[in-house]
Tab-separated table of C-alpha atoms in Angstrom:
chain	number	residue	atom	x	y	z
P	1	MET	CA	179.858	89.240	19.124
P	2	ALA	CA	178.866	90.036	15.950
P	3	ASN	CA	179.528	88.880	12.590
P	4	ILE	CA	182.219	90.419	10.728
P	5	PRO	CA	183.091	88.406	7.511
P	6	LYS	CA	186.787	89.551	6.820
P	7	ASP	CA	186.348	89.691	3.124
P	8	LEU	CA	183.761	93.008	3.124
P	9	LYS	CA	183.529	96.255	4.113
P	10	TYR	CA	182.051	98.564	6.109
P	11	THR	CA	180.375	101.867	7.128
P	12	LYS	CA	179.571	103.867	10.681
P	13	THR	CA	176.028	103.456	10.099
P	14	HIS	CA	176.610	100.097	9.867
P	15	GLU	CA	176.170	98.677	5.986
P	16	TRP	CA	177.900	96.188	4.815
P	17	VAL	CA	179.552	96.405	1.241
P	18	ARG	CA	180.791	93.830	-1.037
P	19	VAL	CA	182.635	94.595	-4.038
P	20	GLU	CA	181.896	93.002	-7.264
P	21	GLY	CA	184.065	95.110	-9.842
P	22	GLU	CA	182.056	98.468	-10.835
P	23	ASN	CA	179.093	96.862	-8.649
P	24	VAL	CA	178.813	96.116	-5.082
P	25	THR	CA	175.717	94.237	-2.970
P	26	THR	CA	174.696	95.911	0.348
P	27	GLY	CA	173.343	95.322	3.313
P	28	VAL	CA	173.110	95.490	6.677
P	29	THR	CA	175.303	94.023	9.215
P	30	ASP	CA	174.961	91.539	12.059
P	31	PHE	CA	175.391	93.775	14.451
P	32	ALA	CA	173.053	96.317	13.257
P	33	GLN	CA	170.292	93.289	12.851
P	34	SER	CA	170.721	92.048	16.039
P	35	GLU	CA	170.248	95.690	17.663
P	36	LEU	CA	167.167	95.712	15.844
P	37	SER	CA	166.307	92.321	16.012
P	38	ASP	CA	162.373	91.455	14.658
P	39	ILE	CA	162.598	92.981	11.523
P	40	VAL	CA	158.838	92.817	9.647
P	41	TYR	CA	159.085	95.163	6.976
P	42	VAL	CA	162.090	96.522	4.629
P	43	ASP	CA	161.210	98.862	1.803
P	44	ILE	CA	163.802	99.437	-0.860
P	45	ASN	CA	164.278	102.715	-3.101
P	46	THR	CA	163.128	101.999	-6.666
P	47	VAL	CA	165.458	99.589	-9.361
P	48	GLY	CA	166.842	102.453	-11.873
P	49	SER	CA	166.586	105.582	-9.304
P	50	THR	CA	170.215	107.015	-7.737
P	51	VAL	CA	171.230	107.554	-4.355
P	52	SER	CA	174.342	109.301	-2.964
P	53	ARG	CA	176.263	108.499	-0.158
P	54	ASN	CA	174.601	108.725	3.553
P	55	GLU	CA	171.269	109.347	1.369
P	56	PRO	CA	168.355	106.450	2.990
P	57	ILE	CA	168.337	103.620	0.031
P	58	GLY	CA	165.166	102.129	2.437
P	59	THR	CA	163.791	102.212	5.445
P	60	ILE	CA	163.904	98.687	7.669
P	61	GLU	CA	161.074	98.497	10.218
P	62	ALA	CA	161.598	96.075	13.096
P	63	VAL	CA	158.739	95.438	16.168
P	64	LYS	CA	160.773	97.762	18.573
P	65	ALA	CA	161.885	100.262	15.632
P	66	VAL	CA	162.439	101.566	12.233
P	67	ALA	CA	165.503	102.407	10.755
P	68	ASP	CA	167.063	104.295	7.382
P	69	MET	CA	169.405	102.146	5.509
P	70	ASN	CA	171.652	104.441	4.227
P	71	ALA	CA	173.440	103.766	0.568
P	72	PRO	CA	176.938	103.657	1.677
P	73	VAL	CA	178.407	104.686	-1.537
P	74	SER	CA	177.003	106.534	-4.496
P	75	GLY	CA	175.393	105.128	-7.665
P	76	GLU	CA	172.378	103.478	-9.027
P	77	VAL	CA	169.792	100.739	-7.861
P	78	LEU	CA	170.437	97.707	-10.001
P	79	GLU	CA	168.382	95.234	-7.954
P	80	ALA	CA	166.545	95.307	-4.815
P	81	ASN	CA	165.896	91.702	-2.983
P	82	THR	CA	162.154	91.628	-3.706
P	83	ALA	CA	162.328	87.713	-0.741
P	84	LEU	CA	162.363	90.796	1.743
P	85	GLN	CA	159.166	92.043	0.552
P	86	THR	CA	157.304	88.494	2.239
P	87	GLU	CA	160.383	87.446	4.374
P	88	PRO	CA	162.167	90.652	6.190
P	89	ALA	CA	162.902	88.288	8.889
P	90	LYS	CA	165.674	87.230	6.340
P	91	VAL	CA	167.718	90.408	7.352
P	92	ASN	CA	167.906	88.959	10.750
P	93	GLN	CA	168.851	85.124	9.756
P	94	ASP	CA	171.549	85.660	7.199
P	95	PRO	CA	172.395	89.503	6.992
P	96	TYR	CA	175.127	88.965	4.673
P	97	GLY	CA	173.557	85.801	2.366
P	98	GLU	CA	170.250	85.761	1.871
P	99	GLY	CA	169.371	88.977	4.125
P	100	TRP	CA	171.376	91.431	1.052
P	101	ILE	CA	169.093	94.596	0.625
P	102	ALA	CA	170.167	95.811	-3.117
P	103	ARG	CA	173.036	95.603	-5.590
P	104	LEU	CA	174.376	99.470	-6.481
P	105	LYS	CA	176.466	100.167	-9.666
P	106	LEU	CA	179.015	102.866	-8.815
P	107	THR	CA	179.330	105.882	-9.907
P	108	LYS	CA	182.311	107.348	-7.550
P	109	GLN	CA	184.454	104.321	-7.141
P	110	GLU	CA	186.838	106.330	-5.261
P	111	GLU	CA	184.248	106.741	-2.088
P	112	LEU	CA	184.875	102.940	-1.414
P	113	ASP	CA	188.507	104.242	-0.318
P	114	ASP	CA	186.771	105.822	2.487
P	115	LEU	CA	184.799	102.868	3.816
P	116	LEU	CA	185.761	100.902	6.997
P	117	ASP	CA	187.605	97.204	7.007
P	118	PRO	CA	186.808	94.586	8.990
P	119	ALA	CA	189.031	95.919	11.767
P	120	GLY	CA	187.669	99.398	11.622
P	121	TYR	CA	184.118	98.202	11.776
P	122	ALA	CA	185.255	95.556	15.034
P	123	ASP	CA	186.109	98.082	16.754
P	124	LEU	CA	183.456	100.638	16.237
P	125	VAL	CA	181.191	97.843	17.257
P	126	LYS	CA	182.860	97.337	20.182
P	127	LYS	CA	182.829	101.000	21.434
P	128	SER	CA	178.981	100.994	20.117
P	129	GLU	CA	177.647	96.907	22.434
P	130	HIS	CA	176.351	98.416	25.505
P	131	HIS	CA	178.418	95.884	27.709
K	1	MET	CA	172.065	94.616	27.314
K	2	VAL	CA	170.285	98.192	28.340
K	3	GLU	CA	170.653	100.127	30.975
K	4	PHE	CA	166.830	100.626	32.653
K	5	ALA	CA	165.803	102.458	36.640
K	6	GLY	CA	169.710	101.541	36.919
K	7	TYR	CA	168.895	97.815	36.384
K	8	ASP	CA	170.996	96.143	33.523
K	9	MET	CA	167.733	94.661	31.467
K	10	PRO	CA	167.284	92.218	28.506
K	11	VAL	CA	165.398	94.103	25.642
K	12	GLN	CA	165.576	90.159	24.042
K	13	PHE	CA	166.313	86.711	24.551
K	14	LYS	CA	165.160	84.884	21.492
K	15	GLY	CA	163.477	87.671	19.689
K	16	ILE	CA	160.601	89.716	20.482
K	17	ILE	CA	158.215	87.800	18.336
K	18	PRO	CA	159.100	84.754	19.646
K	19	GLU	CA	159.017	85.566	23.271
K	20	HIS	CA	155.783	87.617	22.446
K	21	ASN	CA	154.144	84.035	21.109
K	22	ARG	CA	155.731	82.219	24.227
K	23	VAL	CA	153.667	84.046	26.430
K	24	ARG	CA	150.415	84.317	24.689
K	25	THR	CA	150.734	80.478	24.109
K	26	THR	CA	152.183	78.660	27.059
K	27	VAL	CA	154.014	80.782	29.717
K	28	GLY	CA	157.356	82.730	30.245
K	29	VAL	CA	159.077	84.387	32.757
K	30	PHE	CA	159.535	88.016	33.037
K	31	ASP	CA	162.846	89.382	36.072
K	32	VAL	CA	160.775	93.134	36.524
K	33	SER	CA	163.157	93.406	39.974
K	34	HIS	CA	163.493	96.924	38.160
K	35	MET	CA	160.230	98.119	39.621
K	36	GLY	CA	160.157	100.233	42.932
K	37	ARG	CA	158.440	98.265	46.253
K	38	ILE	CA	157.401	100.372	48.979
K	39	GLU	CA	156.118	99.815	52.056
K	40	VAL	CA	153.657	101.194	53.924
K	41	ARG	CA	152.717	100.680	58.107
K	42	GLY	CA	150.938	102.833	60.685
K	43	SER	CA	147.591	103.392	61.975
K	44	GLY	CA	147.106	106.083	59.678
K	45	ALA	CA	147.791	104.202	56.333
K	46	ALA	CA	144.946	103.328	55.128
K	47	GLY	CA	143.743	106.614	55.419
K	48	TRP	CA	147.064	108.460	53.961
K	49	LEU	CA	146.893	106.233	50.743
K	50	ASN	CA	143.368	107.192	50.608
K	51	ARG	CA	144.519	110.749	49.789
K	52	MET	CA	147.717	110.148	47.722
K	53	THR	CA	145.711	107.785	45.064
K	54	THR	CA	142.741	107.642	42.678
K	55	ASN	CA	141.254	104.313	43.491
K	56	ASP	CA	139.508	103.471	46.947
K	57	VAL	CA	141.704	101.591	49.120
K	58	THR	CA	138.768	101.322	51.653
K	59	ALA	CA	137.753	98.583	49.015
K	60	LEU	CA	140.372	96.115	49.600
K	61	ASP	CA	140.381	93.075	52.186
K	62	THR	CA	143.533	91.714	53.219
K	63	ASN	CA	145.509	90.228	50.884
K	64	GLN	CA	143.532	92.149	47.923
K	65	ALA	CA	145.620	94.072	45.270
K	66	GLN	CA	143.971	97.423	42.927
K	67	TYR	CA	145.499	99.456	39.938
K	68	SER	CA	146.088	103.026	40.583
K	69	VAL	CA	146.640	106.266	39.715
K	70	MET	CA	148.793	108.820	41.974
K	71	CYS	CA	148.176	112.177	40.677
K	72	TYR	CA	149.347	115.754	41.202
K	73	PRO	CA	146.461	118.808	42.464
K	74	ASP	CA	146.211	119.456	39.009
K	75	GLY	CA	145.293	116.044	37.626
K	76	GLY	CA	149.122	115.291	36.130
K	77	ILE	CA	149.777	111.694	36.965
K	78	VAL	CA	152.608	111.291	38.947
K	79	ASP	CA	152.709	107.387	38.920
K	80	ASP	CA	150.571	104.625	37.865
K	81	LEU	CA	150.937	101.389	40.208
K	82	VAL	CA	149.716	99.072	42.068
K	83	VAL	CA	148.762	98.469	45.779
K	84	TYR	CA	148.173	95.511	48.217
K	85	ARG	CA	146.717	95.464	51.415
K	86	LEU	CA	148.921	92.917	53.681
K	87	GLU	CA	148.300	91.841	56.717
K	88	ASP	CA	150.330	93.831	58.950
K	89	ARG	CA	151.525	96.268	56.064
K	90	TRP	CA	150.682	98.290	52.490
K	91	LEU	CA	152.425	97.533	49.225
K	92	LEU	CA	153.059	100.033	46.602
K	93	VAL	CA	154.587	98.402	43.496
K	94	VAL	CA	155.845	101.324	41.274
K	95	ASN	CA	157.819	102.234	37.883
K	96	GLY	CA	160.955	101.861	38.282
K	97	ALA	CA	162.280	104.970	36.012
K	98	ASN	CA	159.678	106.904	38.631
K	99	ASN	CA	160.845	105.155	41.897
K	100	ASP	CA	163.033	107.794	43.275
K	101	LYS	CA	160.444	110.296	42.102
K	102	ASP	CA	157.712	108.600	43.876
K	103	THR	CA	159.418	107.953	47.283
K	104	ALA	CA	160.234	111.849	47.504
K	105	TRP	CA	156.890	112.631	46.740
K	106	LEU	CA	155.162	110.376	49.103
K	107	GLU	CA	157.374	111.392	51.612
K	108	GLN	CA	156.958	114.804	51.265
K	109	HIS	CA	153.075	114.776	52.260
K	110	LEU	CA	154.246	112.070	54.705
K	111	GLU	CA	151.454	112.264	58.309
K	112	ALA	CA	152.898	111.350	61.574
K	113	ASP	CA	151.237	107.966	61.795
K	114	VAL	CA	152.373	106.234	58.747
K	115	GLN	CA	155.736	105.054	57.844
K	116	LEU	CA	157.300	104.650	54.769
K	117	ASP	CA	160.570	101.843	53.437
K	118	ASN	CA	161.608	101.646	49.728
K	119	VAL	CA	162.282	98.162	50.208
K	120	THR	CA	163.197	97.920	46.412
K	121	ALA	CA	166.874	96.272	47.310
K	122	GLU	CA	165.241	93.851	49.763
K	123	MET	CA	163.139	92.449	47.396
K	124	ALA	CA	162.769	90.479	43.911
K	125	GLN	CA	159.913	90.159	42.122
K	126	LEU	CA	159.561	87.530	38.847
K	127	ALA	CA	156.649	87.886	36.825
K	128	VAL	CA	155.192	84.379	35.949
K	129	GLN	CA	152.967	85.053	32.407
K	130	GLY	CA	151.091	82.729	30.499
K	131	PRO	CA	148.118	80.564	29.790
K	132	LYS	CA	149.905	77.468	31.875
K	133	SER	CA	151.382	79.204	34.285
K	134	GLU	CA	149.375	78.102	36.937
K	135	PRO	CA	150.292	74.498	36.150
K	136	VAL	CA	153.526	75.576	36.406
K	137	LEU	CA	153.903	77.563	39.826
K	138	GLU	CA	151.228	74.710	41.033
K	139	LYS	CA	154.135	72.322	40.933
K	140	VAL	CA	156.436	74.248	43.164
K	141	SER	CA	154.128	75.909	45.458
K	142	SER	CA	153.453	75.415	48.972
K	143	VAL	CA	149.910	76.789	48.351
K	144	ASP	CA	146.879	75.848	46.227
K	145	LEU	CA	147.098	78.936	43.889
K	146	ALA	CA	143.626	77.973	41.629
K	147	PRO	CA	141.614	80.264	45.402
K	148	ILE	CA	144.048	83.032	43.990
K	149	GLY	CA	141.274	85.150	42.199
K	150	PHE	CA	142.400	88.424	40.220
K	151	TYR	CA	144.342	90.343	41.609
K	152	TRP	CA	144.779	88.821	44.583
K	153	ALA	CA	147.615	87.285	46.455
K	154	ALA	CA	148.753	84.948	48.819
K	155	PRO	CA	151.656	84.617	51.060
K	156	GLY	CA	153.288	81.108	50.747
K	157	GLU	CA	156.581	79.044	49.711
K	158	VAL	CA	157.987	78.473	45.760
K	159	ALA	CA	160.835	76.219	46.077
K	160	GLY	CA	160.750	76.521	50.144
K	161	VAL	CA	161.275	80.136	49.304
K	162	ARG	CA	158.962	82.262	51.437
K	163	MET	CA	157.291	84.850	49.093
K	164	LEU	CA	154.047	86.650	48.135
K	165	ILE	CA	152.415	85.555	45.474
K	166	SER	CA	149.544	87.553	43.009
K	167	ARG	CA	147.981	87.036	40.575
K	168	THR	CA	148.748	89.882	38.667
K	169	GLY	CA	150.742	91.252	35.411
K	170	TYR	CA	150.970	93.444	32.425
K	171	THR	CA	150.182	90.934	29.651
K	172	GLY	CA	146.681	90.467	29.576
K	173	GLU	CA	147.807	86.695	29.861
K	174	ASP	CA	146.577	84.618	33.042
K	175	GLY	CA	150.169	84.591	35.814
K	176	PHE	CA	151.495	85.727	38.669
K	177	GLU	CA	154.174	87.604	39.994
K	178	LEU	CA	156.453	86.406	43.233
K	179	TYR	CA	157.777	88.932	45.709
K	180	PHE	CA	160.774	87.804	47.612
K	181	PRO	CA	164.568	87.906	49.346
K	182	PRO	CA	166.753	88.844	46.152
K	183	GLU	CA	169.460	86.227	47.551
K	184	ALA	CA	166.986	82.978	46.430
K	185	GLY	CA	166.945	84.390	42.813
K	186	ASP	CA	168.685	81.700	41.348
K	187	LYS	CA	166.603	79.007	43.468
K	188	VAL	CA	163.714	80.095	42.615
K	189	TRP	CA	163.887	80.906	39.000
K	190	ASP	CA	165.493	77.092	38.740
K	191	ALA	CA	162.580	75.614	40.327
K	192	VAL	CA	159.951	78.092	38.172
K	193	PHE	CA	161.903	76.522	34.969
K	194	GLU	CA	162.294	73.196	36.034
K	195	ALA	CA	158.678	73.193	36.436
K	196	GLY	CA	157.592	74.696	33.054
K	197	ALA	CA	160.581	72.526	31.280
K	198	GLY	CA	157.184	70.398	29.994
K	199	PHE	CA	155.430	74.085	28.501
K	200	ASP	CA	158.687	75.198	26.868
K	201	ILE	CA	159.226	78.022	29.034
K	202	GLU	CA	161.338	80.581	28.270
K	203	PRO	CA	162.537	83.802	29.621
K	204	ILE	CA	161.288	87.423	28.110
K	205	GLY	CA	162.617	89.859	27.534
K	206	LEU	CA	161.515	94.218	28.006
K	207	GLY	CA	160.518	94.344	23.630
K	208	ALA	CA	158.078	91.381	23.964
K	209	ARG	CA	156.823	93.003	27.477
K	210	ASP	CA	156.132	96.091	25.246
K	211	THR	CA	154.305	94.441	22.822
K	212	LEU	CA	151.944	92.422	25.595
K	213	ARG	CA	151.066	95.064	26.773
K	214	MET	CA	150.101	96.935	23.570
K	215	GLU	CA	147.859	94.678	23.064
K	216	MET	CA	146.539	94.924	26.074
K	217	LYS	CA	146.107	99.318	25.975
K	218	TYR	CA	147.794	99.062	29.287
K	219	ALA	CA	149.203	102.099	29.383
K	220	LEU	CA	152.774	103.006	29.949
K	221	TYR	CA	154.294	106.083	31.948
K	222	GLY	CA	156.442	108.324	29.955
K	223	ASN	CA	154.572	107.193	27.078
K	224	ASP	CA	150.468	107.282	27.314
K	225	ILE	CA	150.706	108.888	30.324
K	226	ASP	CA	152.655	111.156	32.639
K	227	LYS	CA	153.009	114.896	34.326
K	228	THR	CA	150.628	116.212	31.647
K	229	THR	CA	147.741	113.568	31.044
K	230	ASN	CA	145.236	113.434	33.451
K	231	PRO	CA	143.428	109.814	34.508
K	232	ILE	CA	140.134	110.959	33.062
K	233	GLU	CA	141.371	111.190	29.508
K	234	ALA	CA	143.441	108.470	29.565
K	235	GLY	CA	141.129	106.038	30.016
K	236	LEU	CA	141.535	105.292	33.610
K	237	SER	CA	138.552	106.228	35.172
K	238	PHE	CA	137.686	103.385	36.595
K	239	VAL	CA	140.618	103.313	39.024
K	240	THR	CA	140.141	107.055	39.635
K	241	ALA	CA	137.288	107.057	42.857
K	242	LEU	CA	136.119	111.098	41.951
K	243	ASP	CA	133.339	110.554	44.601
K	244	LYS	CA	135.381	108.905	47.654
K	245	GLN	CA	134.922	110.197	50.981
K	246	GLY	CA	137.834	112.544	51.944
K	247	GLY	CA	138.939	112.619	48.217
K	248	PHE	CA	142.671	112.755	47.092
K	249	ILE	CA	145.203	114.725	45.572
K	250	GLY	CA	143.978	116.059	42.311
K	251	CYS	CA	140.874	115.052	42.726
K	252	ASP	CA	139.051	118.704	42.473
K	253	ALA	CA	140.642	118.865	39.095
K	254	LEU	CA	139.870	115.624	37.597
K	255	ARG	CA	136.308	116.461	39.247
K	256	ARG	CA	136.415	119.559	36.670
K	257	VAL	CA	137.694	117.606	33.883
K	258	ARG	CA	134.867	115.099	34.057
K	259	GLU	CA	132.228	118.111	34.123
K	260	ASP	CA	133.355	119.409	31.644
K	261	LYS	CA	134.400	116.217	29.832
K	262	PRO	CA	138.138	116.107	28.701
K	263	LYS	CA	138.880	117.544	25.617
K	264	ARG	CA	141.181	114.449	24.204
K	265	ARG	CA	140.983	110.713	24.512
K	266	LEU	CA	143.787	107.982	24.711
K	267	VAL	CA	142.414	105.228	21.926
K	268	CYS	CA	143.512	102.745	20.525
K	269	LEU	CA	144.044	102.529	16.492
K	270	GLN	CA	144.316	99.914	14.352
K	271	MET	CA	146.050	99.894	10.903
K	272	THR	CA	143.829	99.300	8.229
K	273	GLY	CA	146.662	99.073	5.314
K	274	GLY	CA	150.057	98.502	5.617
K	275	GLY	CA	152.860	101.084	7.749
K	276	ILE	CA	153.715	100.794	11.454
K	277	PRO	CA	153.120	103.480	14.099
K	278	ARG	CA	155.697	104.761	16.392
K	279	PRO	CA	155.332	107.629	18.985
K	280	HIS	CA	154.934	111.088	18.403
K	281	TYR	CA	153.527	109.745	14.781
K	282	ARG	CA	150.794	112.350	14.314
K	283	ILE	CA	147.161	111.549	13.597
K	284	PHE	CA	144.841	113.137	11.281
K	285	ALA	CA	141.189	113.710	10.521
K	286	GLY	CA	141.397	114.283	6.878
K	287	ASP	CA	143.566	117.625	6.933
K	288	ASP	CA	142.533	118.548	10.531
K	289	GLU	CA	145.212	117.257	12.944
K	290	ALA	CA	143.593	115.160	15.500
K	291	GLY	CA	146.523	114.169	17.656
K	292	GLU	CA	148.923	112.072	18.342
K	293	VAL	CA	150.470	108.194	18.975
K	294	THR	CA	152.301	107.799	22.276
K	295	SER	CA	152.789	104.100	21.907
K	296	GLY	CA	152.894	101.597	18.526
K	297	THR	CA	154.679	99.166	17.086
K	298	MET	CA	153.375	95.813	14.734
K	299	SER	CA	151.671	93.848	16.753
K	300	PRO	CA	152.709	90.092	16.661
K	301	SER	CA	148.790	88.514	17.327
K	302	LEU	CA	147.060	90.351	15.173
K	303	GLY	CA	150.026	91.121	12.059
K	304	THR	CA	148.697	94.529	11.812
K	305	GLY	CA	150.671	98.160	12.785
K	306	ILE	CA	149.091	98.892	16.013
K	307	ALA	CA	148.544	102.385	17.992
K	308	ILE	CA	148.000	104.139	21.262
K	309	GLY	CA	148.065	107.800	21.094
K	310	TYR	CA	145.622	110.524	22.064
K	311	VAL	CA	142.553	111.963	19.470
K	312	ARG	CA	140.335	115.112	20.243
K	313	ARG	CA	137.310	113.809	21.746
K	314	LYS	CA	135.219	114.365	18.961
K	315	HIS	CA	137.536	111.744	17.095
K	316	ALA	CA	137.701	109.110	19.834
K	317	LYS	CA	134.493	106.756	18.405
K	318	ALA	CA	135.037	103.180	17.869
K	319	GLY	CA	135.005	102.715	14.111
K	320	THR	CA	135.902	106.726	13.512
K	321	GLU	CA	138.667	106.402	10.193
K	322	LEU	CA	141.643	108.397	10.885
K	323	GLU	CA	144.962	108.444	9.444
K	324	ILE	CA	148.903	108.580	10.795
K	325	ASP	CA	151.294	110.226	9.353
K	326	ILE	CA	154.371	107.587	8.617
K	327	ARG	CA	157.421	109.744	8.034
K	328	GLY	CA	155.373	111.792	5.591
K	329	THR	CA	153.074	108.942	4.427
K	330	LYS	CA	149.345	109.395	5.724
K	331	ALA	CA	148.566	105.282	6.282
K	332	ALA	CA	144.953	104.674	6.941
K	333	ALA	CA	143.951	103.200	10.787
K	334	VAL	CA	140.523	102.905	12.673
K	335	VAL	CA	139.926	103.648	16.448
K	336	VAL	CA	138.938	100.397	17.657
K	337	LYS	CA	137.776	99.802	21.144
K	338	PRO	CA	140.289	97.649	24.130
K	339	PRO	CA	141.853	95.802	24.121
K	340	PHE	CA	143.035	94.954	20.412
K	341	TYR	CA	144.245	91.525	21.576
K	342	LYS	CA	140.584	89.719	22.849
K	343	ASP	CA	142.155	86.060	23.602
K	344	GLY	CA	144.079	86.490	26.466
K	345	SER	CA	143.579	83.718	29.337
K	346	ARG	CA	143.872	86.670	32.037
K	347	LYS	CA	141.207	85.260	35.149
C-alpha cells in the first residue's frame, strides 16, 4: 500500500502539495513513483516562469515510460529541485522529502480547496491499484 | 502486478535497473509461463511445420531448437516463435498474447497426419538467465549442462522434477529455460533459488525483460514486428529460408521483397546526446521523415537512450546520423550495428 502522509494535499493526477503560507512545495506521490519505477531524468520548468493549474510543470522520465508532472495549483515557479538533475532516483527513494520537484508561489489561494485530502486520495489510489 | 495474456505478472520486484543488472552480472529468474506452448505430433509434422514456419525445420536434430517466424501469405508476421524438435514430438513456444491467434491459425491449416495440442496450461516455463546460470542449475540438475549448446535442449530432472532443459533465452546472457508440470512450480522455484543464493539470485519482472531484450535488438511482437511488417525488413532473414524445398506460407511475397529490396529496415538507434526515445516517436533525416521508433528505453547497460525502429533503407546504414522527435524537440541519434550491448555471456 502506498504511503500517503496525513499532512499533505493531493491531486487526482498523483501530485502532492505541502502548503507553506503563500507558497507550496510539490512533488509526485509514492504511488506515482512506484508506478513509474526507476526514474532516470527529471526536467522542471524554468524558475520564474508561471504555470496554470493542471498544466505540465515538468517531465519525469522513467526507464519504462515518460510522464508529465502537472502543476497542482496555478503559480510562479520559485525553485526547482536541482539535486534531481544528478540524482533523479531520489524521487523513487524519498518522494515526499528529498525527491520534491518544485516550490510555487500561489496565485490563486482558493485552488487549494479543490485538492484532495489524504482520505480522498487514498480512495483514488485504491481504485487505481491493479489488484 | 499487470494483467498480460491472462496472467497476473509483476513488472518489477526491486526495480527494473537492479533486476536488469542482476541478469547481466550473475543470475535472475523469470516466470515466463504466460508464453504459449503448443505440441505437434504425427508422421506429417516435419513437412507441415516446414510450410508453416520460415526457418528450415529439417535442419534440426532431436533436442535442437530454432528461432523462427510464421507469416501470412502477404509476408506479414503472424508471430515469432521457438521450434523444438524432441524425441517423439515438436514443441512450439509462441508469444502469450498471440497464443489463441496462433493456435487458430495452425488449426486452420492443419493436415490429416498432424496432431496439434495446446499444452500452455499443462506446462510451466521458467527462464534462468545470466552468466552464473549454469553453475547455479548444475547444483540441482540431474544432467550435465555443459554439453548443452546454445539452442539445444535435454530431458532431465531439476529438484527431482522431470522436465525439458534448454539453453535458450531472451536476454543476451547465457541461460536456460525449464519446461515442467505447473504443480511442481514451487518445488523447482525454491530449489533454483536455494542453489543460486551464493550468486544473489533474484526474481526478474517484465520491465527488465523488456530492457534486456531491447539491448540485444530482440524483436517484440506488437512493437517491432506484427502483421504489417515482414521478416526481411525486420532483419530476420537469418531465420527466413526463402529457398527451402516446398517453400512456406508467405514465401512468394518475401522472395519479391528480397528481389526489390525492402523499403525500410529495422535498425538500432543510440542517442548521442540526451533524451529517451519511446514507441511511435518519429525519426528524421534533416527535415525528411525517415521512420518511426517501435521500441525505446533508457538502456541500463549503456546509460543512454536507445531505440529500435524502422527507417527508410537509405538511412539504415550504421553510422548514419538521424534525429528523433522527442515530444517536440529533435534529439540526435546514430544508427548502430546490433546488438547495443555487446558483452553478453550468451554461448
